[in-house]
Coordinates of C-alpha atoms in Angstrom, one line a residue:
Chain C
M1 CA 0.1 0.0 0.0
N2 CA 1.4 3.2 -1.1
S3 CA 0.2 5.9 1.4
Q4 CA 2.1 8.7 -0.3
N5 CA -0.5 9.6 -2.7
I6 CA -1.9 13.1 -1.6
V7 CA -5.3 13.7 -2.7
R8 CA -5.8 16.9 -0.6
S9 CA -3.6 19.6 0.4
S10 CA -4.1 22.4 2.9
A11 CA -4.2 25.9 1.4
T12 CA -4.2 24.9 -2.0
S13 CA -6.8 25.8 -4.7
T14 CA -9.3 23.3 -5.9
A15 CA -8.6 24.5 -9.3
T16 CA -5.0 23.3 -9.3
P17 CA -5.5 19.8 -7.7
A18 CA -2.8 17.6 -6.3
P19 CA -1.8 14.7 -9.0
R20 CA -4.9 12.2 -9.1
I21 CA -4.0 9.8 -11.5
R22 CA -2.6 7.0 -9.1
D23 CA -5.4 7.5 -6.7
H24 CA -6.9 3.9 -7.3
Q25 CA -6.3 2.8 -3.7
I26 CA -8.4 1.3 -1.2
E27 CA -9.3 3.5 1.6
V28 CA -8.2 2.2 5.1
A29 CA -9.8 2.5 8.4
K30 CA -9.3 1.6 12.1
L31 CA -12.2 0.3 13.9
I32 CA -12.0 0.6 17.7
D33 CA -14.7 -1.8 19.4
V34 CA -15.1 0.0 22.6
T35 CA -17.3 -2.9 24.0
T36 CA -14.1 -5.2 23.9
C37 CA -11.5 -2.5 25.2
I38 CA -10.1 -3.3 28.7
G39 CA -8.5 0.2 29.3
C40 CA -5.0 -1.4 29.3
K41 CA -3.2 1.6 27.6
A42 CA -1.0 -0.9 25.4
C43 CA -2.2 1.1 22.5
Q44 CA -0.6 4.4 24.2
V45 CA 2.5 2.8 24.9
A46 CA 2.8 1.3 21.4
C47 CA 2.0 4.8 19.8
N48 CA 4.7 6.3 22.0
E49 CA 7.2 3.6 21.4
W50 CA 6.7 3.5 17.4
N51 CA 6.5 7.3 17.1
D52 CA 9.4 7.9 19.5
L53 CA 7.1 10.3 21.9
R54 CA 8.2 10.6 25.3
G55 CA 5.8 12.9 27.1
E56 CA 6.5 14.2 30.5
V57 CA 5.4 11.7 33.3
E58 CA 2.3 13.5 35.1
T59 CA 0.9 13.2 38.8
N60 CA -2.2 11.1 39.3
V61 CA -5.2 13.2 39.5
G62 CA -7.6 10.5 40.7
V63 CA -8.9 9.2 37.5
Y64 CA -7.8 6.4 35.1
D65 CA -6.8 8.9 32.4
N66 CA -3.4 9.1 32.0
P67 CA -2.0 11.3 30.8
R68 CA -5.0 13.7 31.6
D69 CA -5.3 14.8 27.9
L70 CA -4.1 14.5 24.5
S71 CA -0.8 16.5 24.2
P72 CA 1.8 17.2 21.4
D73 CA 3.6 13.8 22.8
S74 CA 0.6 11.9 23.7
W75 CA -1.4 11.0 20.2
T76 CA -3.9 8.7 21.6
L77 CA -5.5 8.4 25.0
M78 CA -7.9 6.1 27.0
R79 CA -10.8 8.2 28.2
F80 CA -12.6 6.8 31.1
T81 CA -16.1 7.5 31.7
E82 CA -18.2 6.1 34.8
H83 CA -21.9 6.4 33.4
E84 CA -24.7 5.7 35.5
D85 CA -28.1 5.0 33.6
E86 CA -31.7 5.7 34.7
S87 CA -32.0 2.5 36.4
G88 CA -28.7 3.2 38.4
R89 CA -26.8 0.9 36.6
L90 CA -23.0 1.8 36.4
E91 CA -21.3 1.5 33.2
W92 CA -17.6 1.9 33.0
L93 CA -16.9 3.2 29.3
I94 CA -13.4 3.4 27.8
R95 CA -12.8 5.0 24.6
K96 CA -9.7 5.3 22.8
D97 CA -9.3 9.0 21.8
G98 CA -7.1 10.4 19.0
C99 CA -7.5 11.6 15.4
M100 CA -10.4 10.4 13.5
H101 CA -9.0 11.1 10.1
C102 CA -12.1 12.6 8.5
E103 CA -13.1 12.3 5.1
D104 CA -13.6 15.8 5.2
P105 CA -11.1 17.1 7.6
G106 CA -11.6 20.3 9.4
C107 CA -8.1 20.8 10.2
L108 CA -6.9 20.7 6.5
K109 CA -9.8 23.2 5.5
A110 CA -8.6 25.7 8.1
C111 CA -4.8 25.4 7.5
P112 CA -3.3 28.4 5.8
I113 CA 0.0 27.0 4.8
P114 CA 0.0 25.1 1.5
G115 CA 0.9 21.3 1.9
A116 CA 1.2 21.7 5.9
I117 CA -1.7 19.2 6.2
V118 CA -2.3 16.4 3.4
Q119 CA -4.8 13.9 2.9
Y120 CA -3.8 10.5 1.3
A121 CA -5.6 8.6 -1.3
N122 CA -6.0 6.0 1.4
G123 CA -7.9 8.5 3.5
I124 CA -5.1 9.2 6.1
V125 CA -4.9 12.7 7.3
D126 CA -1.3 13.7 8.0
F127 CA 0.5 16.9 9.4
Q128 CA 3.6 17.8 7.7
S129 CA 5.4 19.0 10.7
D130 CA 8.3 20.6 9.0
L131 CA 6.0 23.0 7.0
C132 CA 3.7 23.8 10.2
V133 CA 3.8 27.6 11.5
G134 CA 1.9 26.9 14.8
C135 CA -0.7 29.4 13.9
G136 CA -3.2 26.9 15.6
Y137 CA -5.9 27.1 12.8
C138 CA -6.0 23.5 12.7
V139 CA -7.2 23.5 16.5
A140 CA -10.0 25.6 15.8
G141 CA -10.8 23.6 12.5
C142 CA -11.1 20.1 14.2
P143 CA -14.5 19.2 15.3
F144 CA -13.0 16.5 17.6
N145 CA -10.6 18.7 19.6
V146 CA -7.7 16.5 18.7
P147 CA -4.6 18.6 17.3
R148 CA -2.2 20.1 19.8
I149 CA 0.6 22.8 19.7
S150 CA 3.8 21.8 21.0
K151 CA 5.4 24.4 23.6
Q152 CA 8.7 22.8 22.3
D153 CA 8.7 23.7 18.8
N154 CA 5.3 25.6 18.4
K155 CA 4.1 23.1 15.8
A156 CA 0.9 21.0 15.7
Y157 CA 0.9 17.1 16.2
K158 CA -1.7 14.3 16.3
C159 CA -2.0 10.7 15.2
T160 CA -0.7 9.8 11.9
L161 CA -2.3 6.7 11.7
C162 CA 1.1 5.5 11.4
S163 CA 1.3 6.3 7.7
D164 CA 4.9 5.5 7.9
R165 CA 3.8 1.8 8.7
L166 CA 1.1 1.5 6.2
A167 CA 3.8 2.8 3.7
V168 CA 5.6 -0.5 4.3
G169 CA 2.6 -2.7 4.5
Q170 CA 2.4 -2.7 8.4
A171 CA -0.8 -2.0 10.4
P172 CA -0.6 0.8 12.9
A173 CA 1.1 0.2 16.1
C174 CA -1.9 0.5 18.3
A175 CA -3.9 -2.0 16.2
K176 CA -1.1 -4.2 16.2
T177 CA -0.5 -4.2 19.7
C178 CA -4.0 -4.4 21.3
P179 CA -4.5 -7.7 23.4
T180 CA -8.2 -8.1 23.0
G181 CA -8.5 -7.3 19.6
A182 CA -10.4 -4.3 20.2
I183 CA -8.7 -2.3 17.4
S184 CA -8.9 -3.8 14.1
F185 CA -7.4 -2.3 10.9
G186 CA -8.0 -3.0 7.2
S187 CA -10.0 -1.3 4.0
K188 CA -12.9 0.6 5.2
Q189 CA -15.1 -1.7 3.6
E190 CA -13.8 -4.7 5.7
M191 CA -14.0 -2.5 8.8
Q192 CA -17.4 -1.6 8.2
D193 CA -18.4 -5.4 7.5
L194 CA -16.9 -6.1 10.9
A195 CA -18.5 -3.6 12.7
A196 CA -21.9 -4.6 11.1
T197 CA -21.1 -8.3 12.4
R198 CA -20.1 -7.0 15.8
V199 CA -23.2 -4.5 16.1
A200 CA -25.3 -7.7 15.4
E201 CA -23.9 -9.6 18.2
L202 CA -24.4 -6.8 20.4
N203 CA -28.1 -6.4 19.5
E204 CA -28.3 -10.1 20.4
R205 CA -27.1 -9.6 23.7
G206 CA -29.6 -6.6 24.6
F207 CA -27.5 -3.8 23.4
D208 CA -30.3 -2.4 20.9
Q209 CA -28.8 0.8 20.4
A210 CA -25.4 -0.7 19.5
G211 CA -23.9 0.6 16.2
L212 CA -21.1 2.0 14.3
Y213 CA -19.7 5.6 14.7
D214 CA -18.8 6.8 11.3
P215 CA -20.2 10.3 11.4
A216 CA -21.7 11.6 8.1
G217 CA -21.0 15.3 9.1
V218 CA -17.7 15.2 8.3
G219 CA -18.1 12.7 5.2
G220 CA -17.3 9.6 7.6
T221 CA -14.1 8.9 9.1
H222 CA -11.3 6.8 8.9
V223 CA -11.2 5.8 12.4
M224 CA -14.6 4.5 13.5
Y225 CA -16.1 3.0 16.6
V226 CA -18.2 0.1 17.7
L227 CA -20.5 1.8 20.5
Q228 CA -22.9 -0.2 22.7
H229 CA -25.0 3.1 22.9
A230 CA -24.5 4.6 19.3
D231 CA -27.5 6.6 20.1
D232 CA -25.7 8.7 22.6
P233 CA -22.0 9.0 21.7
E234 CA -21.7 11.9 24.0
R235 CA -21.6 9.4 26.9
Y236 CA -18.4 8.2 25.9
A237 CA -16.2 11.4 27.1
G238 CA -18.0 13.8 25.1
L239 CA -17.6 12.1 21.6
P240 CA -19.7 14.4 19.3
K241 CA -22.9 13.2 18.1
D242 CA -23.2 15.0 14.9
P243 CA -19.5 16.4 14.3
Q244 CA -19.3 19.0 11.5
I245 CA -16.8 21.7 10.6
S246 CA -17.9 24.6 12.5
P247 CA -20.1 27.2 10.4
L248 CA -17.6 29.8 11.6
V249 CA -14.7 28.0 9.8
S250 CA -16.7 27.5 6.7
G251 CA -18.0 30.9 6.8
W252 CA -14.4 32.1 6.9
K253 CA -13.2 29.9 4.2
D254 CA -16.2 29.7 2.0
V255 CA -18.0 33.1 2.4
L256 CA -15.6 35.7 3.7
K257 CA -12.7 34.8 1.4
P258 CA -14.4 34.8 -2.0
A259 CA -16.3 38.0 -0.8
A260 CA -13.0 39.5 0.1
A261 CA -11.3 38.7 -3.2
V262 CA -14.3 40.3 -4.8
A263 CA -14.3 43.3 -2.8
G264 CA -10.7 43.7 -3.4
A265 CA -10.9 43.5 -6.9
V266 CA -13.9 45.7 -7.2
A267 CA -12.2 48.3 -5.0
V268 CA -8.9 48.2 -7.3
A269 CA -11.0 48.3 -10.4
G270 CA -12.9 51.2 -8.9
M271 CA -9.9 53.3 -8.1
A272 CA -8.4 52.7 -11.4
A273 CA -11.5 54.0 -13.2
H274 CA -11.9 57.0 -11.0
F275 CA -8.3 58.1 -11.6
I276 CA -8.6 57.4 -15.2
G277 CA -11.9 59.3 -15.5
V278 CA -11.2 62.1 -13.2
G279 CA -7.8 62.5 -13.4
P280 CA -5.3 63.7 -10.4
N281 CA -6.6 66.1 -8.0
V282 CA -4.1 69.0 -8.6
T283 CA -3.8 72.2 -6.6
D284 CA -3.5 75.3 -8.7
E285 CA -0.8 77.2 -6.5
D286 CA -1.6 80.4 -8.3
D287 CA -5.4 80.0 -7.9
H288 CA -7.1 81.5 -5.0
P289 CA -10.6 80.5 -4.3
E290 CA -13.3 83.1 -3.7
G291 CA -14.7 81.2 -0.6
A292 CA -16.0 83.5 2.2
Q293 CA -13.8 81.8 4.7
A294 CA -10.5 82.8 3.1
P295 CA -9.5 86.0 4.9
R296 CA -6.8 86.7 2.1
P297 CA -8.1 88.9 -0.4
A298 CA -8.5 87.6 -3.9
Q299 CA -5.3 88.4 -5.8
R300 CA -6.5 88.3 -9.3
P301 CA -8.4 91.7 -10.0
D302 CA -11.1 90.0 -12.1
A303 CA -12.1 87.8 -9.4
G304 CA -15.3 89.4 -7.9
P305 CA -17.5 87.8 -5.6
D306 CA -19.7 86.5 -8.3
D307 CA -17.0 85.0 -10.2
R308 CA -18.2 81.5 -10.4
A309 CA -15.8 80.4 -13.3
P310 CA -14.9 76.8 -12.9
E311 CA -11.3 75.9 -12.2
P312 CA -9.2 75.2 -15.5
Q313 CA -10.3 71.9 -16.6
R314 CA -7.1 69.9 -16.3
H315 CA -8.6 66.6 -17.4
A316 CA -12.0 66.3 -18.8
A317 CA -14.2 64.0 -16.8
E318 CA -15.9 62.6 -19.7
Chain R
M1 CA 6.8 78.2 10.6
S2 CA 10.2 78.8 9.4
R3 CA 9.2 77.5 6.1
K4 CA 8.3 79.6 3.0
S5 CA 5.4 81.9 3.9
D6 CA 3.2 80.0 1.5
Q7 CA 3.6 76.7 3.4
I8 CA 1.6 75.5 6.1
L9 CA 2.9 72.8 8.9
R10 CA 0.4 70.3 8.8
T11 CA 1.6 67.2 10.3
K12 CA 4.3 67.5 13.2
F13 CA 7.5 65.6 13.2
A14 CA 6.5 63.0 15.8
E15 CA 3.2 62.6 14.1
R16 CA 4.9 62.0 10.7
L17 CA 7.4 59.5 12.4
C18 CA 4.5 57.5 13.7
H19 CA 2.7 57.4 10.8
W20 CA 5.6 56.1 8.7
M21 CA 6.3 53.6 11.5
I22 CA 2.8 52.5 11.0
V23 CA 3.1 52.2 7.5
L24 CA 6.1 49.8 7.7
C25 CA 4.6 47.7 10.4
F26 CA 1.4 47.6 8.8
F27 CA 2.6 46.5 5.5
L28 CA 4.5 43.7 6.9
A29 CA 1.6 42.6 9.1
A30 CA -0.9 42.9 6.3
T31 CA 1.0 41.0 3.7
S32 CA 1.6 38.2 6.1
G33 CA -1.9 38.3 7.2
L34 CA -3.0 38.2 3.3
S35 CA -0.7 35.2 2.7
W36 CA -2.5 33.4 5.3
F37 CA -6.0 34.4 4.3
F38 CA -5.5 34.0 0.5
P39 CA -3.0 31.0 0.6
T40 CA -2.7 31.2 -3.2
F41 CA -0.6 34.3 -2.4
S42 CA 1.5 32.6 0.4
W43 CA 4.7 34.3 -1.1
L44 CA 3.3 37.4 0.5
S45 CA 4.6 36.4 3.8
A46 CA 8.2 36.2 2.2
F47 CA 8.9 40.0 3.3
L48 CA 9.3 38.7 6.9
G49 CA 11.7 35.7 5.9
T50 CA 10.4 32.0 6.5
P51 CA 6.8 31.2 6.9
Q52 CA 7.5 30.3 10.7
M53 CA 9.4 33.6 11.0
A54 CA 6.3 35.4 9.5
R55 CA 4.0 33.7 11.8
L56 CA 6.3 34.7 14.7
L57 CA 6.8 38.4 13.9
H58 CA 2.9 39.0 12.6
P59 CA 1.5 39.6 16.0
F60 CA 4.2 41.7 17.3
L61 CA 3.9 43.8 14.0
G62 CA 0.3 44.0 14.8
I63 CA 1.0 45.2 18.5
A64 CA 3.4 48.2 17.1
V65 CA 0.7 49.3 14.7
F66 CA -1.9 49.3 17.7
V67 CA 0.8 51.3 19.6
G68 CA 1.1 53.8 16.9
L69 CA -2.5 54.2 16.4
C70 CA -2.8 54.8 20.2
F71 CA -0.4 57.9 19.8
M72 CA -2.5 59.0 16.6
F73 CA -5.7 58.7 18.5
V74 CA -4.4 61.0 21.2
R75 CA -3.1 63.5 18.6
F76 CA -5.8 63.5 16.2
V77 CA -8.9 62.7 18.0
K78 CA -10.0 66.4 18.4
Y79 CA -9.8 67.0 14.7
N80 CA -11.8 64.0 14.2
L81 CA -15.1 64.6 16.1
P82 CA -18.2 64.9 14.1
A83 CA -19.4 68.4 13.0
R84 CA -22.4 69.7 11.9
S85 CA -20.3 71.1 8.8
D86 CA -19.5 67.5 7.8
L87 CA -22.9 67.2 6.2
I88 CA -22.0 70.0 3.5
W89 CA -19.1 67.6 2.7
F90 CA -21.6 64.6 2.4
R91 CA -24.2 66.7 0.4
N92 CA -21.2 67.7 -2.2
I93 CA -19.5 64.0 -2.3
R94 CA -20.0 63.7 -6.1
G95 CA -18.4 67.1 -6.6
V96 CA -15.6 66.3 -4.5
L97 CA -15.2 62.7 -6.3
M98 CA -15.3 64.7 -9.7
N99 CA -12.6 66.9 -8.8
R100 CA -14.9 70.2 -8.7
H101 CA -13.6 72.8 -6.2
D102 CA -16.2 75.6 -7.1
Q103 CA -17.7 75.4 -3.5
P104 CA -16.3 76.0 -0.1
L105 CA -17.3 72.8 1.8
Q106 CA -16.3 74.2 5.2
I107 CA -13.8 71.5 5.6
G108 CA -11.8 71.3 8.9
K109 CA -8.5 69.7 9.2
Y110 CA -9.7 66.5 8.0
N111 CA -13.0 66.3 6.1
A112 CA -16.0 63.8 6.8
G113 CA -14.6 61.0 4.8
Q114 CA -11.1 61.3 6.6
K115 CA -13.1 61.2 9.9
I116 CA -14.9 58.1 9.0
L117 CA -11.6 56.5 8.0
F118 CA -10.2 57.6 11.3
W119 CA -12.8 55.9 13.2
A120 CA -13.0 52.8 11.2
I121 CA -9.2 52.2 11.7
M122 CA -9.6 52.7 15.3
G123 CA -12.4 50.2 15.4
A124 CA -10.7 47.8 13.3
I125 CA -7.7 47.8 15.2
L126 CA -9.5 47.2 18.2
V127 CA -11.2 44.1 17.1
L128 CA -7.8 43.0 15.5
L129 CA -5.9 43.7 18.9
V130 CA -8.6 41.6 21.1
S131 CA -9.2 38.9 18.7
G132 CA -5.3 38.7 17.7
L133 CA -4.6 38.0 21.5
I134 CA -7.2 35.6 21.9
M135 CA -5.7 33.6 19.1
W136 CA -2.0 34.2 19.8
R137 CA -0.5 30.8 19.8
A138 CA 2.4 30.1 22.3
Y139 CA 0.9 32.7 24.6
F140 CA -2.6 33.3 25.0
A141 CA -4.7 31.0 22.7
E142 CA -4.5 27.9 25.2
F143 CA -6.6 29.9 27.7
F144 CA -9.5 30.3 25.5
S145 CA -12.0 27.5 24.4
I146 CA -12.1 26.3 20.9
P147 CA -15.6 28.0 19.9
V148 CA -13.8 31.4 21.4
L149 CA -10.9 30.7 19.1
R150 CA -13.0 30.2 16.0
M151 CA -14.8 33.6 16.7
A152 CA -11.5 35.2 17.2
I153 CA -10.3 33.9 14.0
L154 CA -13.1 35.0 12.0
A155 CA -13.4 38.6 13.6
H156 CA -9.6 38.8 12.9
S157 CA -10.3 37.9 9.3
V158 CA -13.1 40.4 8.9
A159 CA -11.4 43.4 10.6
G160 CA -8.1 42.7 8.8
I161 CA -9.7 42.7 5.3
G162 CA -11.8 45.7 6.3
L163 CA -8.8 47.8 7.6
I164 CA -6.6 46.4 4.5
L165 CA -9.4 47.7 2.0
L166 CA -9.8 51.0 4.0
I167 CA -5.8 51.6 3.8
V168 CA -5.8 50.8 0.1
G169 CA -8.6 53.6 -0.3
H170 CA -6.4 55.8 1.9
I171 CA -3.3 54.9 -0.2
Y172 CA -5.3 55.6 -3.4
L173 CA -6.7 59.3 -2.3
A174 CA -3.4 60.3 -1.1
I175 CA -2.1 59.6 -4.5
W176 CA -5.0 61.1 -6.2
V177 CA -4.8 64.3 -4.3
R178 CA -1.6 65.7 -5.3
G179 CA 0.4 67.3 -2.7
S180 CA -0.8 64.7 0.3
I181 CA 2.0 62.4 0.2
S182 CA 4.7 65.1 0.3
G183 CA 2.5 66.8 3.0
M184 CA 3.1 63.6 5.1
V185 CA 6.6 63.2 4.5
T186 CA 7.8 66.7 4.9
G187 CA 4.9 67.7 7.0
Y188 CA 4.2 70.9 5.0
V189 CA 1.4 71.8 2.5
S190 CA 0.7 74.9 0.3
R191 CA -1.7 77.6 1.4
A192 CA -3.5 76.8 -1.8
W193 CA -3.8 73.1 -1.2
A194 CA -4.9 73.9 2.5
R195 CA -7.6 76.2 0.8
Q196 CA -8.7 74.0 -1.8
H197 CA -8.9 70.8 0.4
H198 CA -9.5 72.1 3.9
D199 CA -11.0 75.6 3.7
R200 CA -12.1 76.1 7.1
W201 CA -8.9 74.5 8.6
A202 CA -6.9 77.1 6.2
A203 CA -9.1 80.1 7.3
E204 CA -8.4 79.3 10.8
I205 CA -4.7 78.8 10.8
E206 CA -4.5 81.9 8.7
A207 CA -6.8 83.7 11.2
R208 CA -4.2 82.7 14.0
E209 CA -1.3 83.9 12.2
T210 CA -2.8 87.1 11.7
T211 CA -3.8 87.6 15.3
Q212 CA -0.5 86.4 16.4
G213 CA 1.5 88.4 13.9
V214 CA 3.3 85.7 12.7
R215 CA 3.0 86.4 9.0
K216 CA 5.1 89.3 7.6

């Protein structure tokens, strides 16, 4: 599998697309079955190992989440939720958080630097950190609150879906290491089929609302979840129910940007037309207007109070 | 006042220095900002070096523009307060734009259009300052929620584009009205220029000179 085929590149006009000819590729996906996850954090360790990440060791704050949040050097994280339903039954929900690799990525849409965020033909969304300027627009663009800016080098980081492992035919480190098989990896179609099988099993076991999380608002994702309660994804540490690129971000990119381009062009054209039509606004240094305010007497002897003779026409306005 | 008697000091040294300092900083901040707003023109950030360096310097240049405009506000606000006579200028806007100078419009040190520009610039810089501080990475952005950051980025874009359009207009009018640019460089304008473009101001200056006996 060649993951180096870029189908989308940040800050690049759709009028000048990336090379498209070698894009006949299978879209990949990672399927995380939260119902079989035991929260062992092996995936976190595998991620740190493979990507050479060594986050600072934090202190225990009384919850299982460790580290407390995603960070520039923690690209995936088990989020633990203790949920009590109406009948008082406690559920311990564990969700592996990280980049969802959206089909329509908000980070890529918001990024102002050409090529700093790319999407490969297999669906992976990747940050090209050497190009990153650390503006944080990807943070604002992401509907899942995933990218993090490093204090060390002021660049954005997130899960790469192990694009470097995929390039040599290996599965992502987290999927490879998961001891319960809660993380599967393959083509998007395979993962959807696998999810359907698993959801049917869960349905049989009484989880009527079990389902696949592959949100349509962002065109689907290349990281998907099997949830026991797909009707209420918010229950899993705030997984958004209907994630979408914020209207503020699309308004900025899809409305304001073209409007500003038109306004700029109209302004320049208007000014050019004005100058060509009216000519420069020159002061005749010998000419003294007969305005009542001027205390200085008119020096021209022929300039009477009713002298409304127009100024010498320097440039005909017609 | 030491200049030739047909010249009037319109803009003092400190004000001129401030103006041209702002011109430089605003040019660099605006071009780098445009490079991110219109990534097709990403080369516009090259005035500041690498894209990373442009990104690093842009906020500081913006702060410099803000500080410069604070000084200008203090110096010029009294000339930019709305006056009843501004209505005359508005009523004659067509004649003004068509280069007709046959009517005295009772224009003070700044005409009504310049006053609008003054207040629009001051409003825009305030929006740019607040939104820019909120979204300023490495320093302040982490203290704000993502929805607030989104609003700040959008507000910064709107105000930035608005300010750039205003300044483009300002530059054009300075080019159109001959004598304006040399006025801002040297500080002096001719009496005829003053009477043509700012008749009430010219009259006030000349009246003051007469009472103070400065003019020979």
